[in-house]
Amino acid sequence: MTLLPISSSSPARENVRLVIWDLDETFWQGTVTEGGYEYVPENHSIVIELANRGIISSICSKNDHEMIEAILREKGLWDYFVFPSIDWTAKGGRLKALVQASGLRPSTILFIDDNPMNLAEAQRFVEGIQVADPSIIPEILNSPLFKGKDDSSLSRLQQYKLLERRTLEMVQASDPVDFLRDSDIRIIIDHNVEANIDRAIELINRTNQLNFTKNRLPEDIETARNSLRLLLSDLHVQSCLVRVVDRYGDYGYVGFFAMWINGSQRVLKHYCFSCRILGMKVETWLYHRLGCPWINIVGEVRTDIKATNTRIDWMQLDDSAGSEISNDSINKVSRIVVRGGCDLLAVSHYFRLLTDDLIEEMFFYRSPFVIRLDHTQLLCLALSTHSAAANISLTNLGYKAEDFQSALTTGNGGSEIWLLAFWADNLFPLFRHRELGFRVPFCVQPLDAKGYHNFLHFNVDDLDAVLGSDYGPEIIAQIRTALIELQANYEYDGITTPDMFVETITQLLQWSSERTHIFILSPPQKDANGRNIDNNIKMDFLLRSLARSAHNLTVISIEDYIESRTEQDSNSSHFSRTVYFRLFEDIRTRIRALIES
């Protein structure tokens, strides 16, 4: 293969995604405007085969545009070329504009020309572009750089034809923002990343100009799949593929994100988009839609996603594709409040992309403590007032005032959905303040992880020896303060009793308005081995008893969405993503039915 060198120190060449052809003495023999040419059928076939591999072709030629278009239309090949640049001006500037319009990195583009001066000019105007003379052409289809991947449906070519048409009309538009508003840009969020995992990997590893984290996966495809699947299996990670459609057509999956969540903390692990949608501002719109999570932006990117100086009002979320249920009904809900643990953490992000006002009150770690907002007794404290003495005691246990505040007590007057789960009641014991009478769950994560659960009888003097150098003096001091407070003023009170549970849910129902509908998710009644979980069965019974006399309460059970115990983890309270997605779709259907009834 006779590729001309980019530079003597150039890295290994990347796979080619776009071939830009010169015509005279390159794509065909002879010169069209100087006495004729001889069409080369082999080159014609190469362009078609490249398209079948997902590799696009373009033209940069000094020629008469109308004459060339007529020739290639007659041969049936014109529509296989995108962004053809055919005129009599110098090629350098035209190549630069062509590369920019394609949105591809120059290192993935090959320019073929018989004139060495044109090749040198290409490298001067487009840094990093691959160049070659026509002697490379017979070797193209056998080269690993042109392997591509099966695209016999020509979907990639069609997507670039859409981009070509859109780019042409955008250049001709008098106002770019008005053009965007007229484009009818719709964003489709696909939560089923597993079904298109290779596309997600491609976006992570191949995008650059709109890859904000550049957190690459291994190049070996199986290793990459396993690595990404491991990330997706984490219930604290929410991930989606992003598809874009406008009045020109469907651009396919052009974005991917994976976001880690712990309580109010949000961190984008992956945030990457294809340059095919450069200029639409999809990446900025979505970033703000996600609540502007923390992101470590690596390297240079083409967009400032944190910019707030432009109101992006030219795109909308489209949840109708692939589903009979539109998000129109969801949008009629003024807000959705989600309060729970891992169970609802794995579901809430689906709703975040369907409503403008989603409030999440999830359990979280405030090192070294676990704050179980999914426990009814923490909600009970949020539904009542407590004394200054109680506040001081709770602070000593690691709590903060905001832990006892809830959006459930501050309705906005509109139609609301509350999605709740209190599985922690059967998992975390309570401690009762001897004098003040209130109860609170308490867990010290470092001690719990080391197998110490009896906090009332733990010897505080052993803290340094037990925790060693794993934790700093500040964390150990917080644990010491909490244990001293607990042992001095609290007594062990076991798990939530039926009477306590019913009392809190009844109080919650009294707080709700006529325009509020409450969904409570009951826990699994069986473990991963199919054995009954008695306490969970009792909770489900209590909830359904309450629902019979409460018109605005619906009880749903996670059991209804489990098709096989293999979808349930060994700890019995975690499930596969498919279970959570079934749960989401059912709730969305129920919300629509409520609104339309």
Coordinates of C-alpha atoms in Angstrom, one line a residue:
M1 CA 0.0 0.0 0.0
T2 CA 1.5 3.3 -1.0
L3 CA 0.0 5.7 1.5
L4 CA 2.0 9.0 1.5
P5 CA 3.3 9.8 5.0
I6 CA 1.6 12.5 7.0
S7 CA 4.9 13.1 8.9
S8 CA 7.9 11.1 9.8
S9 CA 6.6 10.8 13.4
S10 CA 3.0 10.1 12.6
P11 CA 1.2 7.4 14.8
A12 CA -0.3 4.2 13.5
R13 CA -3.1 5.0 11.0
E14 CA -6.7 4.9 12.0
N15 CA -9.4 3.0 10.1
V16 CA -10.8 5.1 7.3
R17 CA -14.4 6.3 7.6
L18 CA -14.5 8.7 4.6
V19 CA -12.7 8.5 1.2
I20 CA -12.4 11.8 -0.8
W21 CA -11.8 11.1 -4.5
D22 CA -10.2 13.2 -7.1
L23 CA -11.7 12.4 -10.5
D24 CA -9.5 13.0 -13.5
E25 CA -6.6 10.5 -13.7
T26 CA -7.7 9.1 -10.4
F27 CA -11.3 7.9 -10.3
W28 CA -11.2 7.5 -14.0
Q29 CA -8.6 7.7 -16.8
G30 CA -8.2 10.9 -18.7
T31 CA -9.6 14.4 -18.2
V32 CA -13.3 15.1 -18.8
T33 CA -12.8 18.7 -20.2
E34 CA -9.7 17.9 -22.3
G35 CA -10.8 15.4 -24.9
G36 CA -12.5 12.7 -23.0
Y37 CA -12.1 10.1 -20.2
E38 CA -12.3 6.4 -19.7
Y39 CA -14.7 5.3 -16.9
V40 CA -13.2 2.6 -14.6
P41 CA -15.8 0.0 -13.5
E42 CA -13.6 -1.4 -10.8
N43 CA -13.5 2.0 -9.0
H44 CA -17.3 2.3 -9.4
S45 CA -17.6 -1.1 -7.6
I46 CA -15.2 0.0 -4.9
V47 CA -17.4 3.0 -4.0
I48 CA -20.4 0.7 -3.7
E49 CA -18.6 -1.9 -1.6
L50 CA -17.2 0.8 0.7
A51 CA -20.8 2.0 1.3
N52 CA -21.8 -1.5 2.1
R53 CA -19.1 -1.5 4.8
G54 CA -20.3 1.8 6.2
I55 CA -17.4 3.8 4.7
I56 CA -18.6 7.0 2.9
S57 CA -17.2 8.5 -0.3
S58 CA -16.9 12.2 -1.4
I59 CA -15.4 14.1 -4.2
C60 CA -12.9 17.0 -4.4
S61 CA -12.2 17.8 -8.0
K62 CA -11.3 20.7 -10.3
N63 CA -14.1 20.3 -12.9
D64 CA -17.5 21.5 -14.1
H65 CA -20.0 20.5 -11.5
E66 CA -23.0 20.1 -13.8
M67 CA -21.0 17.9 -16.3
I68 CA -19.7 15.6 -13.5
E69 CA -23.1 15.2 -11.9
A70 CA -24.6 14.3 -15.2
I71 CA -21.9 11.6 -15.8
L72 CA -22.2 10.1 -12.3
R73 CA -26.0 10.1 -12.4
E74 CA -26.0 8.3 -15.7
K75 CA -23.7 5.7 -14.1
G76 CA -26.0 5.4 -11.1
L77 CA -23.3 6.5 -8.7
W78 CA -24.0 10.1 -7.9
D79 CA -26.1 9.4 -4.8
Y80 CA -23.2 7.4 -3.3
F81 CA -21.2 10.6 -2.8
V82 CA -21.7 13.1 0.0
F83 CA -20.6 16.7 0.2
P84 CA -19.2 16.6 -3.4
S85 CA -16.9 19.7 -4.0
I86 CA -16.5 20.2 -7.8
D87 CA -15.3 23.6 -9.1
W88 CA -12.2 25.3 -10.4
T89 CA -10.8 26.8 -7.1
A90 CA -7.9 25.5 -5.1
K91 CA -8.5 22.3 -3.2
G92 CA -7.0 23.1 0.2
G93 CA -9.8 25.3 1.4
R94 CA -12.5 23.1 -0.1
L95 CA -11.1 20.0 1.6
K96 CA -11.0 21.8 4.9
A97 CA -14.7 22.8 4.6
L98 CA -15.6 19.3 3.5
V99 CA -13.9 17.7 6.5
Q100 CA -15.6 20.2 8.8
A101 CA -19.0 19.4 7.3
S102 CA -18.5 15.7 7.7
G103 CA -17.8 16.1 11.4
L104 CA -15.2 13.4 11.2
R105 CA -11.6 13.6 12.6
P106 CA -9.1 14.1 9.7
S107 CA -7.2 11.1 10.8
T108 CA -10.1 8.9 9.7
I109 CA -10.3 10.5 6.2
L110 CA -8.3 9.5 3.2
F111 CA -7.9 11.9 0.2
I112 CA -6.8 10.3 -3.1
D113 CA -5.3 12.5 -5.8
D114 CA -2.8 11.9 -8.7
N115 CA -1.2 15.4 -8.2
P116 CA 1.5 15.5 -5.4
M117 CA 0.9 19.3 -5.0
N118 CA -2.8 18.7 -4.2
L119 CA -1.8 16.1 -1.6
A120 CA 0.7 18.4 0.0
E121 CA -1.9 21.2 0.0
A122 CA -4.5 18.9 1.7
Q123 CA -2.0 18.1 4.5
R124 CA -1.3 21.8 4.9
F125 CA -5.0 22.8 5.2
V126 CA -6.2 19.7 7.0
E127 CA -3.8 18.6 9.7
G128 CA -3.7 14.9 10.2
I129 CA -5.6 13.9 7.0
Q130 CA -4.5 10.7 5.4
V131 CA -3.4 11.1 1.7
A132 CA -2.5 8.7 -1.1
D133 CA -1.9 8.6 -4.9
P134 CA -4.1 6.4 -7.2
S135 CA -1.7 3.4 -6.8
I136 CA -3.5 2.6 -3.5
I137 CA -6.9 2.0 -5.2
P138 CA -6.5 -1.7 -6.2
E139 CA -5.5 -2.5 -2.6
I140 CA -8.3 -0.6 -0.8
L141 CA -10.8 -3.5 -0.4
N142 CA -8.2 -5.8 1.0
S143 CA -6.7 -3.4 3.5
P144 CA -7.6 -3.7 7.2
L145 CA -8.0 0.1 7.3
F146 CA -11.1 -0.2 5.1
K147 CA -12.6 -3.2 6.8
G148 CA -15.5 -1.2 8.2
K149 CA -18.5 -3.1 9.3
D150 CA -21.6 -4.6 7.6
D151 CA -24.0 -1.8 6.5
S152 CA -25.7 -3.5 3.5
S153 CA -28.8 -1.4 4.3
L154 CA -26.6 1.7 3.6
S155 CA -27.9 3.3 6.8
R156 CA -24.7 5.2 7.4
L157 CA -24.7 6.6 3.8
Q158 CA -28.3 7.7 4.3
Q159 CA -27.5 9.4 7.5
Y160 CA -24.7 11.4 5.8
K161 CA -27.1 12.3 3.0
L162 CA -29.4 13.7 5.6
L163 CA -26.5 15.7 7.1
E164 CA -25.5 16.9 3.6
R165 CA -29.0 18.2 2.9
R166 CA -29.3 19.8 6.4
T167 CA -25.9 21.5 6.2
L168 CA -26.7 23.0 2.7
E169 CA -30.0 24.5 4.0
M170 CA -28.4 25.7 7.2
V171 CA -25.7 27.6 5.2
Q172 CA -28.4 29.2 3.1
A173 CA -30.5 30.2 6.1
S174 CA -30.5 33.8 7.1
D175 CA -30.8 33.1 10.9
P176 CA -29.2 29.9 12.3
V177 CA -31.5 29.8 15.3
D178 CA -34.6 30.1 13.2
F179 CA -33.3 27.3 11.1
L180 CA -32.9 25.1 14.1
R181 CA -36.4 26.0 15.3
D182 CA -37.8 25.0 11.9
S183 CA -35.9 21.7 11.9
D184 CA -38.3 19.9 14.3
I185 CA -35.4 18.3 16.3
R186 CA -36.6 15.5 18.5
I187 CA -34.5 13.6 21.0
I188 CA -35.3 9.9 21.7
I189 CA -33.7 8.3 24.8
D190 CA -33.1 4.6 24.6
H191 CA -32.5 3.0 28.0
N192 CA -31.8 -0.4 26.6
V193 CA -28.1 0.1 26.1
E194 CA -27.4 -3.6 26.2
A195 CA -29.3 -4.2 22.9
N196 CA -27.0 -1.7 21.1
I197 CA -23.9 -2.1 23.2
D198 CA -21.5 -2.1 20.3
R199 CA -22.8 1.3 19.2
A200 CA -22.3 2.7 22.7
I201 CA -18.7 1.3 22.6
E202 CA -18.1 3.0 19.2
L203 CA -19.3 6.3 20.5
I204 CA -17.1 6.0 23.6
N205 CA -14.0 5.0 21.7
R206 CA -14.3 6.8 18.3
T207 CA -15.9 10.2 19.1
N208 CA -13.5 13.0 20.0
Q209 CA -14.8 16.5 19.3
L210 CA -17.9 15.9 21.3
N211 CA -16.5 13.4 23.7
F212 CA -16.4 15.3 27.0
T213 CA -14.9 12.6 29.3
K214 CA -12.8 10.6 26.8
N215 CA -13.0 7.7 29.2
R216 CA -12.1 5.1 26.6
L217 CA -12.9 1.4 26.7
P218 CA -10.4 -1.4 25.7
E219 CA -10.0 -1.8 22.0
D220 CA -10.7 -5.5 22.1
I221 CA -14.5 -5.7 21.5
E222 CA -15.2 -8.5 24.0
T223 CA -13.2 -6.9 26.7
A224 CA -14.9 -3.6 26.0
R225 CA -18.4 -5.2 26.2
N226 CA -17.6 -6.8 29.5
S227 CA -16.2 -3.6 30.9
L228 CA -19.2 -1.6 29.8
R229 CA -21.7 -4.3 31.0
L230 CA -20.0 -4.2 34.5
L231 CA -20.6 -0.4 34.6
L232 CA -24.2 -0.7 33.4
S233 CA -24.9 -3.3 36.1
D234 CA -24.2 -0.8 38.9
L235 CA -27.6 0.4 40.2
H236 CA -26.0 3.7 41.0
V237 CA -25.3 4.2 37.3
Q238 CA -27.9 5.5 34.9
S239 CA -27.1 5.2 31.2
C240 CA -28.8 5.9 27.9
L241 CA -28.2 6.0 24.2
V242 CA -29.4 9.2 22.5
R243 CA -31.1 9.1 19.1
V244 CA -31.9 12.3 17.1
V245 CA -34.6 12.8 14.5
D246 CA -35.5 16.0 12.7
R247 CA -37.5 16.9 9.6
Y248 CA -34.7 15.7 7.4
G249 CA -34.7 12.2 8.8
D250 CA -33.3 9.9 11.5
Y251 CA -29.6 10.3 12.4
G252 CA -29.6 7.1 14.5
Y253 CA -27.8 6.7 17.8
V254 CA -25.6 9.7 18.0
G255 CA -24.9 10.0 21.8
F256 CA -24.3 8.0 25.0
F257 CA -24.1 8.9 28.6
A258 CA -23.5 7.0 31.9
M259 CA -24.1 8.9 35.1
W260 CA -23.2 7.8 38.6
I261 CA -25.7 8.9 41.3
N262 CA -25.4 8.9 45.1
G263 CA -28.2 10.9 46.7
S264 CA -27.9 14.5 45.3
Q265 CA -24.5 13.8 43.9
R266 CA -24.3 13.2 40.1
V267 CA -21.2 12.5 38.1
L268 CA -21.0 11.9 34.4
K269 CA -18.7 8.9 33.7
H270 CA -19.3 9.0 29.9
Y271 CA -20.7 11.8 27.9
C272 CA -20.1 11.6 24.2
F273 CA -21.8 12.4 20.9
S274 CA -21.2 12.0 17.2
C275 CA -20.2 15.1 15.3
R276 CA -23.1 14.4 12.9
I277 CA -25.2 16.5 15.3
L278 CA -22.6 19.2 15.7
G279 CA -24.4 22.6 15.8
M280 CA -27.8 21.3 17.0
K281 CA -26.7 21.8 20.7
V282 CA -28.1 18.4 21.7
E283 CA -25.3 17.8 24.1
T284 CA -25.9 21.2 25.8
W285 CA -29.6 20.7 26.0
L286 CA -29.3 17.2 27.5
Y287 CA -26.7 18.3 30.0
H288 CA -29.0 20.9 31.4
R289 CA -31.9 18.4 31.2
L290 CA -29.9 16.0 33.4
G291 CA -29.5 18.8 36.0
C292 CA -26.0 19.9 35.1
P293 CA -24.2 17.0 36.8
W294 CA -20.5 17.2 37.7
I295 CA -18.2 16.3 34.8
N296 CA -14.5 16.3 34.3
I297 CA -14.1 17.6 30.8
V298 CA -10.9 16.1 29.3
G299 CA -9.1 17.6 26.3
E300 CA -10.5 20.0 23.8
V301 CA -14.2 19.8 22.9
R302 CA -16.2 21.8 20.3
T303 CA -19.1 22.9 22.7
D304 CA -19.4 24.6 26.0
I305 CA -22.2 22.5 27.5
K306 CA -22.2 24.6 30.7
A307 CA -23.1 27.8 28.7
T308 CA -26.4 29.4 29.8
N309 CA -26.3 32.4 27.5
T310 CA -28.6 30.8 24.9
R311 CA -32.0 29.5 25.6
I312 CA -32.3 26.2 23.7
D313 CA -35.9 26.0 22.7
W314 CA -35.6 24.3 19.3
M315 CA -35.8 20.6 20.4
Q316 CA -38.1 18.4 22.4
L317 CA -38.0 15.0 24.0
D318 CA -39.8 12.4 21.9
D319 CA -40.8 9.3 23.9
S320 CA -43.2 8.0 21.3
A321 CA -40.7 6.1 19.2
G322 CA -40.9 2.4 19.9
S323 CA -43.6 2.8 22.4
E324 CA -47.4 3.1 22.3
I325 CA -47.3 5.5 25.2
S326 CA -46.5 9.1 24.6
N327 CA -44.9 11.3 27.3
D328 CA -47.7 13.9 26.7
S329 CA -49.6 12.5 29.8
I330 CA -46.4 12.6 31.9
N331 CA -45.9 16.3 31.0
K332 CA -49.4 17.1 32.4
V333 CA -48.1 16.1 35.8
S334 CA -46.7 19.2 37.5
R335 CA -44.0 17.2 39.3
I336 CA -43.0 13.7 40.3
V337 CA -41.5 13.0 43.7
V338 CA -39.4 9.7 44.0
R339 CA -38.4 8.6 47.5
G340 CA -36.7 5.2 48.0
G341 CA -33.6 3.1 47.9
C342 CA -31.7 1.1 45.2
D343 CA -35.1 -0.1 44.0
L344 CA -36.3 3.4 42.9
L345 CA -32.8 4.7 42.2
A346 CA -32.7 2.3 39.3
V347 CA -36.0 3.6 38.0
S348 CA -36.1 7.4 38.7
H349 CA -33.7 8.3 35.8
Y350 CA -36.3 7.1 33.3
F351 CA -38.7 9.7 34.7
R352 CA -36.1 12.4 34.8
L353 CA -36.0 12.5 31.0
L354 CA -39.8 12.6 30.8
T355 CA -40.7 15.5 33.1
D356 CA -39.3 18.9 33.8
D357 CA -39.8 18.6 37.5
L358 CA -38.5 15.4 39.1
I359 CA -37.5 15.5 42.8
E360 CA -35.5 12.5 44.0
E361 CA -35.1 11.7 47.7
M362 CA -32.9 8.7 47.8
F363 CA -30.8 6.9 50.4
F364 CA -27.2 7.9 50.2
Y365 CA -23.8 7.7 51.9
R366 CA -22.6 10.6 53.9
S367 CA -19.3 9.1 54.9
P368 CA -19.1 7.4 57.4
F369 CA -22.9 7.1 57.8
V370 CA -25.8 5.7 55.7
I371 CA -28.7 8.0 55.4
R372 CA -31.8 5.8 54.8
L373 CA -34.3 8.2 53.4
D374 CA -36.2 5.1 52.3
H375 CA -37.1 4.3 55.9
T376 CA -40.6 5.3 57.2
Q377 CA -39.2 6.6 60.5
L378 CA -37.0 9.2 58.7
L379 CA -40.2 10.2 56.8
C380 CA -42.0 10.3 60.1
L381 CA -39.5 12.8 61.4
A382 CA -39.9 14.9 58.2
L383 CA -43.7 14.9 58.7
S384 CA -43.4 16.2 62.3
T385 CA -41.6 18.9 64.2
H386 CA -38.9 18.1 66.8
S387 CA -37.2 20.0 69.6
A388 CA -33.8 21.6 69.6
A389 CA -32.6 18.8 71.9
A390 CA -33.7 16.3 69.3
N391 CA -31.9 18.2 66.6
I392 CA -28.6 18.2 68.6
S393 CA -28.9 14.5 69.2
L394 CA -29.6 13.7 65.6
T395 CA -26.7 15.9 64.5
N396 CA -24.4 13.9 66.8
L397 CA -25.6 10.8 65.0
G398 CA -24.4 12.2 61.7
Y399 CA -27.7 13.6 60.4
K400 CA -28.3 17.1 59.0
A401 CA -31.4 19.2 59.1
E402 CA -32.1 18.6 55.4
D403 CA -32.4 14.9 56.0
F404 CA -35.7 15.7 57.8
Q405 CA -37.2 17.8 55.0
S406 CA -39.3 16.4 52.2
A407 CA -41.0 17.6 49.0
L408 CA -43.9 15.4 50.1
T409 CA -44.8 18.1 52.7
T410 CA -44.5 21.0 50.3
G411 CA -46.9 20.4 47.4
N412 CA -46.9 23.0 44.6
G413 CA -50.7 22.9 44.1
G414 CA -50.6 21.0 40.8
S415 CA -51.2 17.4 39.9
E416 CA -48.5 15.3 41.5
I417 CA -47.2 11.7 41.4
W418 CA -45.4 10.3 44.4
L419 CA -43.4 7.1 43.8
L420 CA -42.3 5.6 47.1
A421 CA -40.6 2.5 48.5
F422 CA -39.8 1.7 52.2
W423 CA -37.8 -1.5 51.9
A424 CA -35.3 -0.2 54.5
D425 CA -37.9 -0.8 57.2
N426 CA -37.3 -4.5 57.0
L427 CA -33.5 -4.2 56.7
F428 CA -32.3 -1.6 59.2
P429 CA -33.0 -1.7 62.9
L430 CA -34.3 1.4 64.8
F431 CA -32.9 3.1 67.9
R432 CA -35.3 4.9 70.2
H433 CA -34.3 8.0 72.2
R434 CA -35.0 7.1 75.8
E435 CA -36.2 10.6 76.8
L436 CA -37.6 12.2 73.6
G437 CA -39.2 9.0 72.2
F438 CA -38.4 9.4 68.5
R439 CA -36.9 6.5 66.5
V440 CA -34.2 6.6 63.9
P441 CA -32.3 4.1 61.8
F442 CA -28.6 4.2 62.3
C443 CA -25.7 2.6 60.4
V444 CA -22.0 3.3 60.5
Q445 CA -20.8 2.0 57.1
P446 CA -17.1 1.4 58.0
L447 CA -18.1 -0.7 61.1
D448 CA -21.0 -2.4 59.3
A449 CA -18.6 -3.4 56.4
K450 CA -16.2 -5.0 59.0
G451 CA -19.0 -7.0 60.5
Y452 CA -19.8 -4.9 63.6
H453 CA -23.6 -4.4 63.9
N454 CA -24.2 -4.1 67.6
F455 CA -23.4 -0.5 67.9
L456 CA -24.8 -0.1 71.4
H457 CA -22.2 -2.5 72.8
F458 CA -19.3 -1.6 70.6
N459 CA -16.3 -0.4 72.7
V460 CA -15.6 3.1 71.5
D461 CA -12.0 2.8 72.7
D462 CA -11.4 0.1 70.1
L463 CA -12.2 2.4 67.1
D464 CA -8.6 3.2 66.2
A465 CA -7.6 -0.4 66.3
V466 CA -10.7 -1.6 64.3
L467 CA -10.5 1.0 61.6
G468 CA -6.8 1.3 61.5
S469 CA -5.3 3.5 58.7
D470 CA -8.3 2.9 56.4
Y471 CA -10.0 6.1 57.7
G472 CA -8.6 9.5 58.6
P473 CA -8.9 11.1 62.1
E474 CA -11.8 13.2 61.1
I475 CA -14.0 10.2 60.1
I476 CA -13.0 8.3 63.2
A477 CA -13.9 11.4 65.4
Q478 CA -17.4 11.5 63.7
I479 CA -17.9 7.8 64.4
R480 CA -16.8 8.2 68.0
T481 CA -19.2 11.2 68.6
A482 CA -22.1 9.2 67.1
L483 CA -21.4 6.0 69.1
I484 CA -21.1 8.0 72.4
E485 CA -24.4 9.7 71.6
L486 CA -26.1 6.4 70.7
Q487 CA -24.9 4.5 73.7
A488 CA -25.7 7.3 76.1
N489 CA -29.3 8.2 75.0
Y490 CA -30.7 5.4 72.8
E491 CA -32.1 1.9 73.2
Y492 CA -32.4 -0.8 70.5
D493 CA -36.0 -0.9 69.2
G494 CA -35.8 -3.6 66.4
I495 CA -37.3 -3.2 63.0
T496 CA -40.4 -1.3 62.2
T497 CA -43.6 -2.8 63.7
P498 CA -46.9 -3.1 61.7
D499 CA -48.5 -0.4 63.9
M500 CA -45.6 2.0 63.3
F501 CA -45.6 1.4 59.6
V502 CA -49.4 1.9 59.3
E503 CA -49.2 5.1 61.4
T504 CA -46.6 6.7 59.1
I505 CA -48.3 5.7 55.9
T506 CA -51.7 7.0 57.2
Q507 CA -50.0 10.3 58.2
L508 CA -48.5 10.5 54.7
L509 CA -52.0 10.0 53.1
Q510 CA -53.3 12.9 55.2
W511 CA -50.5 15.1 53.9
S512 CA -51.4 14.3 50.3
S513 CA -53.9 16.5 48.3
E514 CA -56.7 15.5 46.1
R515 CA -54.5 16.1 43.1
T516 CA -51.8 13.7 44.3
H517 CA -51.6 10.0 43.4
I518 CA -49.2 7.8 45.4
F519 CA -47.5 4.7 44.1
I520 CA -45.8 2.6 46.8
L521 CA -43.6 -0.3 45.6
S522 CA -43.7 -3.3 47.9
P523 CA -40.6 -5.4 48.3
P524 CA -40.0 -8.9 46.9
Q525 CA -41.8 -11.6 48.7
K526 CA -39.3 -14.3 47.8
D527 CA -35.5 -14.4 47.8
A528 CA -33.4 -15.4 44.8
N529 CA -33.9 -19.1 45.8
G530 CA -37.7 -18.8 45.8
R531 CA -38.1 -18.9 49.6
N532 CA -40.6 -16.7 51.3
I533 CA -39.5 -13.4 53.0
D534 CA -42.0 -13.2 55.8
N535 CA -41.4 -9.5 56.8
N536 CA -41.8 -8.4 53.2
I537 CA -45.0 -10.4 52.8
K538 CA -46.3 -8.6 55.9
M539 CA -45.4 -5.2 54.5
D540 CA -47.2 -6.0 51.2
F541 CA -50.3 -7.1 53.2
L542 CA -50.3 -3.9 55.2
L543 CA -49.9 -1.7 52.2
R544 CA -52.8 -3.4 50.3
S545 CA -55.0 -3.1 53.3
L546 CA -54.4 0.6 53.4
A547 CA -54.9 1.0 49.6
R548 CA -58.4 -0.5 49.9
S549 CA -59.6 2.6 51.8
A550 CA -57.4 5.2 50.1
H551 CA -58.5 6.3 46.6
N552 CA -55.2 7.9 45.8
L553 CA -52.9 5.0 46.8
T554 CA -51.8 2.3 44.4
V555 CA -49.6 -0.6 45.6
I556 CA -47.4 -2.3 43.1
S557 CA -45.1 -5.2 43.8
I558 CA -41.7 -5.8 42.4
E559 CA -42.7 -9.4 42.2
D560 CA -45.0 -8.5 39.2
Y561 CA -42.0 -7.6 37.1
I562 CA -39.7 -10.5 37.8
E563 CA -40.0 -13.2 35.1
S564 CA -37.2 -15.4 36.5
R565 CA -35.3 -15.6 39.8
T566 CA -32.1 -15.3 37.8
E567 CA -33.1 -11.6 37.4
Q568 CA -32.8 -11.3 41.2
D569 CA -29.4 -10.9 43.0
S570 CA -28.4 -13.1 45.9
N571 CA -29.1 -10.3 48.4
S572 CA -32.8 -10.4 47.2
S573 CA -33.3 -6.6 46.9
H574 CA -31.4 -5.9 43.7
F575 CA -32.6 -6.9 40.2
S576 CA -31.5 -6.8 36.6
R577 CA -32.1 -3.6 34.5
T578 CA -34.9 -5.3 32.6
V579 CA -36.9 -5.7 35.8
Y580 CA -36.6 -2.0 36.5
F581 CA -37.5 -1.1 33.0
R582 CA -40.7 -3.2 33.1
L583 CA -41.5 -1.5 36.3
F584 CA -41.0 2.0 34.8
E585 CA -43.2 1.2 31.7
D586 CA -46.0 -0.1 33.9
I587 CA -46.0 3.0 36.1
R588 CA -45.9 5.2 33.0
T589 CA -49.0 3.3 31.7
R590 CA -50.8 3.7 35.0
I591 CA -50.0 7.4 35.2
R592 CA -51.5 7.9 31.7
A593 CA -54.6 5.9 32.6
L594 CA -55.1 8.1 35.8
I595 CA -54.8 11.3 33.9
E596 CA -57.1 10.3 31.1
S597 CA -59.8 8.8 33.4

